[in-house]
Coordinates of C-alpha atoms in Angstrom, one line a residue:
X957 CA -11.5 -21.4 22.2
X958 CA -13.2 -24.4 19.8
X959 CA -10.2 -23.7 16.8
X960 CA -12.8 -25.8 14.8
X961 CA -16.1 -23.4 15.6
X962 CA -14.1 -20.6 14.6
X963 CA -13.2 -22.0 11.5
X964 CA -16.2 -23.1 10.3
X965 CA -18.0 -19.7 11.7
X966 CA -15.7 -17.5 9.0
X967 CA -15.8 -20.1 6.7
X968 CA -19.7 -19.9 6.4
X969 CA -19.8 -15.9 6.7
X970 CA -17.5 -15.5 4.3
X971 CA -18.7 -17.9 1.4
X972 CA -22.3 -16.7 2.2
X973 CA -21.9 -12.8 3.1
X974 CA -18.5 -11.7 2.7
X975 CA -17.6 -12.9 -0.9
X976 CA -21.0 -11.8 -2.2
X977 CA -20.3 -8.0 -1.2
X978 CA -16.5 -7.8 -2.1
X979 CA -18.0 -8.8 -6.0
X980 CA -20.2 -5.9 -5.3
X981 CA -17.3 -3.9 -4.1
X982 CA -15.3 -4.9 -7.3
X983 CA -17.4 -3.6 -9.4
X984 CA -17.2 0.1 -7.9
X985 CA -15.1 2.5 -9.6
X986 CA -14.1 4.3 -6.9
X987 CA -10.6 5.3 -7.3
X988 CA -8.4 7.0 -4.6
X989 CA -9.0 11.1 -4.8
X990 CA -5.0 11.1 -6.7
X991 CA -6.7 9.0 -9.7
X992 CA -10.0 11.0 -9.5
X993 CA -9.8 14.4 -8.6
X994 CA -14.0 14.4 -9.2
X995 CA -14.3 11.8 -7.1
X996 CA -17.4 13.7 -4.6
X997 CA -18.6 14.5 -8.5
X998 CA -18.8 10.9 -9.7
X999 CA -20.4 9.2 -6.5
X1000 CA -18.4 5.9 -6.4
X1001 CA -16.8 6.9 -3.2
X1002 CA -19.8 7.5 -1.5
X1003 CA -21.4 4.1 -3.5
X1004 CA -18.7 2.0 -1.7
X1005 CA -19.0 3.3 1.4
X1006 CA -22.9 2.7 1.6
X1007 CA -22.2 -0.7 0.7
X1008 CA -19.9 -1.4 3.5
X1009 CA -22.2 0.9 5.9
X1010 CA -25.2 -1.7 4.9
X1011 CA -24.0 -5.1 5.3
X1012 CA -22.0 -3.7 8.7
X1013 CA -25.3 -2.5 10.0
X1014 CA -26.9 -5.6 9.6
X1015 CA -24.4 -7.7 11.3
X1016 CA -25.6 -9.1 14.8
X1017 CA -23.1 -7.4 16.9
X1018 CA -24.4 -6.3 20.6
X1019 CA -24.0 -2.2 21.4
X1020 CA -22.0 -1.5 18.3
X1021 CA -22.5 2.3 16.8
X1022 CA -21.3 3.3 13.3
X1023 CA -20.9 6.4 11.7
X1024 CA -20.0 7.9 8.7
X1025 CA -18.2 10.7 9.4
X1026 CA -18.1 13.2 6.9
X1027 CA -15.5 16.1 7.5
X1028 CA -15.7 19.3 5.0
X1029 CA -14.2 18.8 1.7
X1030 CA -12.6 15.4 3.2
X1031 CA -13.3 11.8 1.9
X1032 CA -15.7 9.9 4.1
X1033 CA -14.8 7.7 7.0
X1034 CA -16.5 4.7 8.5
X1035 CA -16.1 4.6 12.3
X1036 CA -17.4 1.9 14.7
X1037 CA -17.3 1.2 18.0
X1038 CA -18.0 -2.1 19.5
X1039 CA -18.4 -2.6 23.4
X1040 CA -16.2 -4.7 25.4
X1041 CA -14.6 -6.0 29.0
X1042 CA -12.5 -3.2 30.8
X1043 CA -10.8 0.1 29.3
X1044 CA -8.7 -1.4 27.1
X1045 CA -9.1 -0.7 23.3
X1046 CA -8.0 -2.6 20.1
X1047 CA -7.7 -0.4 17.0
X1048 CA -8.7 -2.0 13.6
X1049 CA -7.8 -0.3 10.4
X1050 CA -8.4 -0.4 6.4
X1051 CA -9.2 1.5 3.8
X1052 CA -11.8 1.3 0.8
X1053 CA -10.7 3.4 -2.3
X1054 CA -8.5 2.0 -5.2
X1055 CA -6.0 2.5 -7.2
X1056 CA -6.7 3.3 -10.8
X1057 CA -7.3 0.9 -13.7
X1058 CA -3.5 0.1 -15.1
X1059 CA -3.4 -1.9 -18.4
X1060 CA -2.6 -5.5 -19.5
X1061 CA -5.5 -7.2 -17.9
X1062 CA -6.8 -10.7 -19.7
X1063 CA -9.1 -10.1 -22.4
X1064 CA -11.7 -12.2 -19.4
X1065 CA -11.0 -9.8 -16.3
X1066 CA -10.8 -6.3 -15.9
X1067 CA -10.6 -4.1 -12.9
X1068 CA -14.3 -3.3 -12.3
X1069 CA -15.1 -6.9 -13.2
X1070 CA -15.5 -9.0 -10.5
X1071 CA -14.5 -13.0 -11.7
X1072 CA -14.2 -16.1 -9.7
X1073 CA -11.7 -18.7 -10.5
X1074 CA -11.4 -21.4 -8.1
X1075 CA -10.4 -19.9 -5.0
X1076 CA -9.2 -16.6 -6.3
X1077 CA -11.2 -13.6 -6.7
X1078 CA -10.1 -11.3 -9.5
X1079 CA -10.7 -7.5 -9.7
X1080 CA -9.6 -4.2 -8.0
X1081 CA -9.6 -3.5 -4.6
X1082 CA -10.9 -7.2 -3.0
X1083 CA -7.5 -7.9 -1.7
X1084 CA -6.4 -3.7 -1.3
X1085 CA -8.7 -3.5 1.4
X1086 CA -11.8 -4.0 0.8
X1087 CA -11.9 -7.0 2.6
X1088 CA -10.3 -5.2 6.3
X1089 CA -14.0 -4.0 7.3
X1090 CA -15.7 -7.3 6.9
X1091 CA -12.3 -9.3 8.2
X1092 CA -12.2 -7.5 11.5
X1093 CA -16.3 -7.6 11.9
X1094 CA -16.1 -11.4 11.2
X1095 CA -13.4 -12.1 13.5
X1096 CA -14.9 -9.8 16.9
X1097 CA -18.5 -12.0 15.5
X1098 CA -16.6 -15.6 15.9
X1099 CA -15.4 -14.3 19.0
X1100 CA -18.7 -13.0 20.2
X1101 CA -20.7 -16.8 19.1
X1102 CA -18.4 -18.5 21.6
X1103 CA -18.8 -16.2 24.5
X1104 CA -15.0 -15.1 24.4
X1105 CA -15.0 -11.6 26.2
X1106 CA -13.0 -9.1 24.1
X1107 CA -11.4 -5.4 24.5
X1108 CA -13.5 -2.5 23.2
X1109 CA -12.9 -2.2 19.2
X1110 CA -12.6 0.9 17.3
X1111 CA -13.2 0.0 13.3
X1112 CA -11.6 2.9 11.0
X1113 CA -12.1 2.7 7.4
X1114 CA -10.8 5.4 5.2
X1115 CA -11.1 6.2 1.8
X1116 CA -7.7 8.3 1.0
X1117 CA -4.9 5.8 1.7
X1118 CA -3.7 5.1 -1.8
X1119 CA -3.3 8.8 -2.4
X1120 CA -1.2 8.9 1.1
X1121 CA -3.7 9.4 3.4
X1122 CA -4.2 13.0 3.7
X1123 CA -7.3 13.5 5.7
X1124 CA -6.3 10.8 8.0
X1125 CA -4.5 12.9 10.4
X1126 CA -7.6 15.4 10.7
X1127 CA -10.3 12.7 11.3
X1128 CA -7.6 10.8 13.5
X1129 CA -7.6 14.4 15.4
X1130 CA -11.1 14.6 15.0
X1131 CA -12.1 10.9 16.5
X1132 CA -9.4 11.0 19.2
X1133 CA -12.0 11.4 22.2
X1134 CA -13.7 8.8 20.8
X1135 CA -10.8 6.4 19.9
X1136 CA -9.2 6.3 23.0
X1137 CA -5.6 4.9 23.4
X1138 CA -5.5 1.3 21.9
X1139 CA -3.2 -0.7 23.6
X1140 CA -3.2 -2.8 19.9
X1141 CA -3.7 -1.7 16.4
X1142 CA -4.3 -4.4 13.6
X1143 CA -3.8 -3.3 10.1
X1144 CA -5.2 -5.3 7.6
X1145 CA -3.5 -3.6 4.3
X1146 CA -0.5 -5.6 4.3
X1147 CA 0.9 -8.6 2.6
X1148 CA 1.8 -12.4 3.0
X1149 CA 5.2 -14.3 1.3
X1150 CA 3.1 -17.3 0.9
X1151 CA -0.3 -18.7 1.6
X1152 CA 0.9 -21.4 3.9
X1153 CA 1.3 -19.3 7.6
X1154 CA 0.4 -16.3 9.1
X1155 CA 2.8 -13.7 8.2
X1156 CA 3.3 -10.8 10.1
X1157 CA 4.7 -7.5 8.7
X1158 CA 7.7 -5.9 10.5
X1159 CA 8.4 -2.8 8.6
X1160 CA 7.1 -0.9 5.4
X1161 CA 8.9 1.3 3.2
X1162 CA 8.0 5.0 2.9
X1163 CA 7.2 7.1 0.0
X1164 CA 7.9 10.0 -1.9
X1165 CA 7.4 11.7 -5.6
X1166 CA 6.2 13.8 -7.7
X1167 CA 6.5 14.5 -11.5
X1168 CA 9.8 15.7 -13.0
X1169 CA 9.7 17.5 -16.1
X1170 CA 12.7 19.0 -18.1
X1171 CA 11.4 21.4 -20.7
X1172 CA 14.2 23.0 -23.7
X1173 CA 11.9 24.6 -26.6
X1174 CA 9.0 26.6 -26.6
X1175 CA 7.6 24.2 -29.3
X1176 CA 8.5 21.4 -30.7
X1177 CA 10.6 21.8 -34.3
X1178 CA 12.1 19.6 -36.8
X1179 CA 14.3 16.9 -35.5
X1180 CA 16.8 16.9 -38.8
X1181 CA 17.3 21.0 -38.3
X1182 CA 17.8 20.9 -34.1
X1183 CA 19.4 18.3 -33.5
X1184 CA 22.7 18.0 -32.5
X1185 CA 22.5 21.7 -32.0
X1186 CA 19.4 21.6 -29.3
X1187 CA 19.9 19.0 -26.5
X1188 CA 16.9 16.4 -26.0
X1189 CA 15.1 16.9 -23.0
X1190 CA 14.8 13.1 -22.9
X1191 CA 18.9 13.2 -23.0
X1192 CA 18.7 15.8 -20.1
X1193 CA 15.9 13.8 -18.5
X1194 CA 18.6 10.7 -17.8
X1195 CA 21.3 12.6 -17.3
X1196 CA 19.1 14.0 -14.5
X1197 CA 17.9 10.6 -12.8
X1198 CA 21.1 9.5 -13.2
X1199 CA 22.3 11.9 -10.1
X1200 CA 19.6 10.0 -7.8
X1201 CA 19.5 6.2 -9.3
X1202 CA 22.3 4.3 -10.8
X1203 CA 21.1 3.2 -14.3
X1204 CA 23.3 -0.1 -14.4
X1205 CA 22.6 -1.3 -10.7
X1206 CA 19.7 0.2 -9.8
X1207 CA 21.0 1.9 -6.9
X1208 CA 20.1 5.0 -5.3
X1209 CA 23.0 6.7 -5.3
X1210 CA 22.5 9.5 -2.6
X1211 CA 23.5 8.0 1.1
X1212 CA 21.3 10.3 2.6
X1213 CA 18.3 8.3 1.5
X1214 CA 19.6 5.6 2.4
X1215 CA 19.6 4.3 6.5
X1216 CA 20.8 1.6 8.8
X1217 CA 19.5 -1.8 8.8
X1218 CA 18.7 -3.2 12.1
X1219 CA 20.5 -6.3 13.1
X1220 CA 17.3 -8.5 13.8
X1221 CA 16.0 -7.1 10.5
X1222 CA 18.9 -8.8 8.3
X1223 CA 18.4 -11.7 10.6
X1224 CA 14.5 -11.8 9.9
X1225 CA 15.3 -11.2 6.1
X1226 CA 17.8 -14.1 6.1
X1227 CA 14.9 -16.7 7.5
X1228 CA 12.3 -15.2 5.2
X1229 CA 14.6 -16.3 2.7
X1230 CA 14.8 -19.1 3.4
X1231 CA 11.4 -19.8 3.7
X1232 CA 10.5 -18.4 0.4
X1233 CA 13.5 -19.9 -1.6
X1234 CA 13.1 -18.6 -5.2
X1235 CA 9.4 -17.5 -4.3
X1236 CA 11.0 -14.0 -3.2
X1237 CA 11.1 -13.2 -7.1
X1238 CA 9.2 -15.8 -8.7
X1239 CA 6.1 -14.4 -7.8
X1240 CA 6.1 -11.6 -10.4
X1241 CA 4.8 -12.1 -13.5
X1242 CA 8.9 -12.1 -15.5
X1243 CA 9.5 -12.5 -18.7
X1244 CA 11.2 -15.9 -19.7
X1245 CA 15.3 -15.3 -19.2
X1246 CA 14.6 -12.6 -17.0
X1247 CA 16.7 -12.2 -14.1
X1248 CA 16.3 -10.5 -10.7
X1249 CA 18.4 -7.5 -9.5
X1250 CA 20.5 -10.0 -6.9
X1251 CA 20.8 -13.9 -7.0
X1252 CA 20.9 -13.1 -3.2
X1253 CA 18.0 -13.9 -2.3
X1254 CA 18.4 -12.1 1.5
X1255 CA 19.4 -9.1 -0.3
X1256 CA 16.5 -9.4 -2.7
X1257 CA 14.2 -9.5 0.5
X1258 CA 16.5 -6.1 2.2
X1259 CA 16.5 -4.6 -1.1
X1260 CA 12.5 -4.5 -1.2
X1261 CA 11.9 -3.9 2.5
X1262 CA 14.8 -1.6 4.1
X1263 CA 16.7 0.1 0.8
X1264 CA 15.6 3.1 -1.4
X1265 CA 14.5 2.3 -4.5
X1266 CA 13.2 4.4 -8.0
X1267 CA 10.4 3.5 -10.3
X1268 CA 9.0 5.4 -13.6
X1269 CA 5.1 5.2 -13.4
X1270 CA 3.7 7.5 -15.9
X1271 CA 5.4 10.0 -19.1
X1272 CA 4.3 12.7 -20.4
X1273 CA 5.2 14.9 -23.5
X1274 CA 6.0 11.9 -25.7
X1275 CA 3.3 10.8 -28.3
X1276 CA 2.6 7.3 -29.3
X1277 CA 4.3 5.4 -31.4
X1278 CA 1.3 6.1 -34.5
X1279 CA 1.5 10.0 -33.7
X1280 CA 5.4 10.6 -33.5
X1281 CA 6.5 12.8 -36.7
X1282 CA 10.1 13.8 -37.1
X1283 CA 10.2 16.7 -34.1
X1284 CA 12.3 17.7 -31.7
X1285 CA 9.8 17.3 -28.6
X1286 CA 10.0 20.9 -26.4
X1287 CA 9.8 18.7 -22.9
X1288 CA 9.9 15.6 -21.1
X1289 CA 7.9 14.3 -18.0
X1290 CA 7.9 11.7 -15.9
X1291 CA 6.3 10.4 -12.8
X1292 CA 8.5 10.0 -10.3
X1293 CA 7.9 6.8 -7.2
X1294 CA 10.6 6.6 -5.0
X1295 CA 10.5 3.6 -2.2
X1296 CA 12.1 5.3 1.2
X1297 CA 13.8 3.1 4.0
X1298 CA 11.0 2.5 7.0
X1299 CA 13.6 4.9 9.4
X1300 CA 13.6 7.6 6.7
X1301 CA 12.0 11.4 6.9
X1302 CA 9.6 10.9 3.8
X1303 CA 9.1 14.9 3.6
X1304 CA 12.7 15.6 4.2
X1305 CA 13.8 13.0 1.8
X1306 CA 11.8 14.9 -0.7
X1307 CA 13.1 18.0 -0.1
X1308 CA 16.6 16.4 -1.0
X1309 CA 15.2 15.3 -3.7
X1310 CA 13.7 17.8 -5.4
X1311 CA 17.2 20.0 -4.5
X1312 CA 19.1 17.0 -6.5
X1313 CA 17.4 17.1 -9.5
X1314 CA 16.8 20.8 -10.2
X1315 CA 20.2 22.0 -9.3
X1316 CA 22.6 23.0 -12.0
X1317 CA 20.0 21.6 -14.7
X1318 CA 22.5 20.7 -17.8
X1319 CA 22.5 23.3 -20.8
X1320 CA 20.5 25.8 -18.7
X1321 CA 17.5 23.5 -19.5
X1322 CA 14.2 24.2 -17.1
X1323 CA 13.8 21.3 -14.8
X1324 CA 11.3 21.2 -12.5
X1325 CA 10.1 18.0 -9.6
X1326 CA 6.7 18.8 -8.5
X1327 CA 6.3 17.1 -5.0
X1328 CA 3.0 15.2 -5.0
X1329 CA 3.3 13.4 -1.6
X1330 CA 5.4 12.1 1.2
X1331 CA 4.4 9.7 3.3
X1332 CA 7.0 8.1 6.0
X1333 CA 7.7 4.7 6.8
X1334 CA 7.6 2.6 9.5
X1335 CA 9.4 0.1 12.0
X1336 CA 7.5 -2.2 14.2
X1337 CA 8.4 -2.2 18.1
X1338 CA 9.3 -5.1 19.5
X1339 CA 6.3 -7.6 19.9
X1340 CA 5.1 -8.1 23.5
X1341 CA 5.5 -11.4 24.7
X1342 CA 1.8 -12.3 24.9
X1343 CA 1.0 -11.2 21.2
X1344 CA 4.3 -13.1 19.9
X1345 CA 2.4 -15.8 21.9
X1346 CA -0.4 -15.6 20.9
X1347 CA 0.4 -15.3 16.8
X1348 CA 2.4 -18.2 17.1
X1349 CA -0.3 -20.5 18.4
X1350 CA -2.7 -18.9 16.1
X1351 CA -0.3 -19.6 13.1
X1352 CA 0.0 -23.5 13.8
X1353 CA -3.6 -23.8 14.8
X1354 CA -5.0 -22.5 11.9
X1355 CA -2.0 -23.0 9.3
X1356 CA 0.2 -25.9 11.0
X1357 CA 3.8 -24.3 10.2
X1358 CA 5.0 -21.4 12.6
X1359 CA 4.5 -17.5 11.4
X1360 CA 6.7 -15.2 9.7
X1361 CA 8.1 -12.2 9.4
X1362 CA 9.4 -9.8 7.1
X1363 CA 9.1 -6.2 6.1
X1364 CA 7.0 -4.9 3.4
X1365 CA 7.8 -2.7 0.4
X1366 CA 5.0 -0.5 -0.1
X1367 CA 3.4 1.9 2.2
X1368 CA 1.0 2.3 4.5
X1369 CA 1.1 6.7 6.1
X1370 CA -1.2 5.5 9.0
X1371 CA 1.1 3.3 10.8
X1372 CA 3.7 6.0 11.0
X1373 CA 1.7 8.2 12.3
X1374 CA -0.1 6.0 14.5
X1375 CA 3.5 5.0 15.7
X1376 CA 3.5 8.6 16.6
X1377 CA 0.5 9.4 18.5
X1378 CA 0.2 5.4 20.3
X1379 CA 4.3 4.8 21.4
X1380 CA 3.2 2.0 23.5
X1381 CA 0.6 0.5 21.4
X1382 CA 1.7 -3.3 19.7
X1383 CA 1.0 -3.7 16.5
X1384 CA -0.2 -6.6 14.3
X1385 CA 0.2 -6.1 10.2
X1386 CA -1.1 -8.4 8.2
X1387 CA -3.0 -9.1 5.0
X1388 CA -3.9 -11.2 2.1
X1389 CA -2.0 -9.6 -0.7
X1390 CA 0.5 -13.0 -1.4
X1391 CA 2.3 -14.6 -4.7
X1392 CA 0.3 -13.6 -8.1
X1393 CA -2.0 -11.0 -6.3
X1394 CA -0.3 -8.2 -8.2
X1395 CA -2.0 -5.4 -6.0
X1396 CA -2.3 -2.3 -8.1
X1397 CA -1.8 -4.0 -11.0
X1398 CA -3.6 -6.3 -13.7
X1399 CA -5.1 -9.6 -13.0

């Protein structure tokens, strides 16, 4: 393989082809079915995909077949096939919807507008994944303009990932025939701790939540006659989350969502750590004096790869600060997004969950936790000698330094459940989302 062909292939396909469409693809409102529950309505969805399905078709790839495949009341899925030497088969995965808008962009960007600043490309959805279907086509294409024989390649590209894959498993059950048994899946959803080697993701975190509200009155009343005789339901709210999260550490306080840490995980979080150095928590956009959780910076990387851990990511029943009067508010909601170890059950963990918080409710208040979505986790096998090989050479060809590796702590449902179906399948995890991306987020 010519290291220096390669490069200048992708180079050229991407300035000319690739960045081109993801500004197209930017400027696509087509949020993940959780975020738009008209999404078929709208059209976006479908907008996307025939952008994808356009330029894919028109790439000079010998014997490859695409379809859309549309299953019955399901989002869409692009599927491709791509010929090659023997029966092997390499499974390459993304997805193409978004997450919704979020606020605090700068006054220049936004998350339907696509804007180029030196080498960074700013919008939704470039980096989380648009990019995966034009990635893997590129790389089987500079394989393919060298003569390098490949394995067959199956190309899957949904469009329900950020609202936990759903209809996955049914087009996965669907397709199966015609996806075979990859020996290797590559999943390009994932992200890197810096931009200076290839990084390969060992674990992701699973998921679960759902929206908790704790409802007291009937209707709201006046705050100077009820209170002190009604209880708040925001007061009931944190008394509440404080059975599942310590408020002063952050915690989660259950040990049954919590599980063991492999060894050669702590060991791989220890050398990420050092690689990173303050990296591990300066990438986030904090406030001047702000701390992180741990001045550990290994237990920074653990605590956002292998342990549980609670966020608040939407309310409801309080009005804004120019609406609020003088009442006693009848109930309290909030969003509930809680991180699960890669080992853990996501759909039993949720069931412990919602069990936790709506037992014994304080004052007799009504406290619900609607479950919205579980999706487990997931722990990479050990890597075959010939792909921990072959990663390493590609990392110093193309980067110099060695790779990398370290957990991730979002989610990603379809590597579980691959994990499942493919037990002997290797997998590679990788992507682009590094410092100051701020996937799902502003800028």
């Amino acid at each position: 393989m010519d290291s220096n062909a390669i490069s200048g292939f992708v180079g050229k396909i991407w300035d000319e082809q690739i960045v081109p469409q993801l500004v197209d693809y930017i400027r696509i409102p087509n949020k993940s079915p959780m975020f738009d529950v008209d999404w078929a309505k709208h059209g976006y969805m479908d907008q996307a995909v025939a952008l994808m399905e356009t330029w894919a078709r028109a790439q000079p790839i010998p014997g490859m077949q695409l379809e859309v495949v549309r299953l019955e009341g399901r989002t869409p899925l692009i599927f491709i096939d791509i010929p090659g030497q023997g029966d092997d088969c390499v499974l390459l995965y993304g997805h193409l919807d978004k997450q919704p808008e979020m606020t605090g962009w700068s006054e220049h960007l936004g998350p339907w507008k696509p804007v180029i600043e030196g080498d960074r490309l700013y919008g939704r959805g470039g980096a989380d994944d648009g990019y995966a279907i034009f990635g893997s086509l590129a790389a089987i294409m500079a394989l393919q303009a060298q003569k390098i024989p490949h394995s067959r390649c199956v190309v899957m590209i949904e469009a329900c990932e950020e609202s936990g894959s759903y209809d996955l498993p049914y087009y996965v059950d669907h397709l199966a025939k015609r996806i075979g048994k990859p020996s290797l899946i590559v999943c390009l959803d994932s992200g890197c701790g810096n931009y200076d080697q290839m990084w390969l993701t060992t674990s992701l975190r699973g998921m679960t939540g759902g929206n908790l509200t704790v409802k007291v009155l009937d209707e709201g009343v006046h705050s100077g006659d009820a209170s002190g005789v009604v209880p708040s339901s925001f007061r009931i709210l944190r008394q509440v989350l404080s059975r599942l999260e310590d408020e002063n550490t952050g915690e989660i306080r259950p040990r049954e969502l919590h599980a063991e840490i492999p060894a050669q995980r702590v060991e791989q979080a220890r050398v990420s750590a050092e690689v990173l150095g303050d990296d591990v928590f300066s990438k986030f956009p904090m406030l001047e004096g702000m701390r992180p959780v741990s001045d550990d910076l290994t237990e920074l990387v653990l605590n956002r790869t292998w342990r549980p851990a609670l966020a608040i990511t939407g309310i409801g029943g309080i009005p804004s600060l120019d609406s609020a009067g003088n009442v006693l508010r009848p109930f309290t909601a909030v969003k509930l997004s809680l991180r699960l170890p890669p080992t853990a059950n996501a759909v039993k963990s949720g069931e412990f969950v919602k069990q936790l918080l709506e037992s014994d409710p304080p004052y007799g208040a009504t406290v619900t936790f609607n479950l919205e979505k579980a999706g487990s986790g997931w722990n990479a096998p050990t890597l075959a000698p010939w792909l921990e090989q072959s990663v390493d050479e590609a990392s110093r060809t193309f980067f110099g330094p060695p790779p990398a590796y370290m957990g991730e702590g979002g989610s990603i449902p379809f590597m579980g459940m691959l994990g499942e179906k493919f037990p002997g399948a290797q997998f590679l995890i990788t992507g682009v989302l590094g410092p100051h991306s701020n996937a799902h987020g502003p800028n």
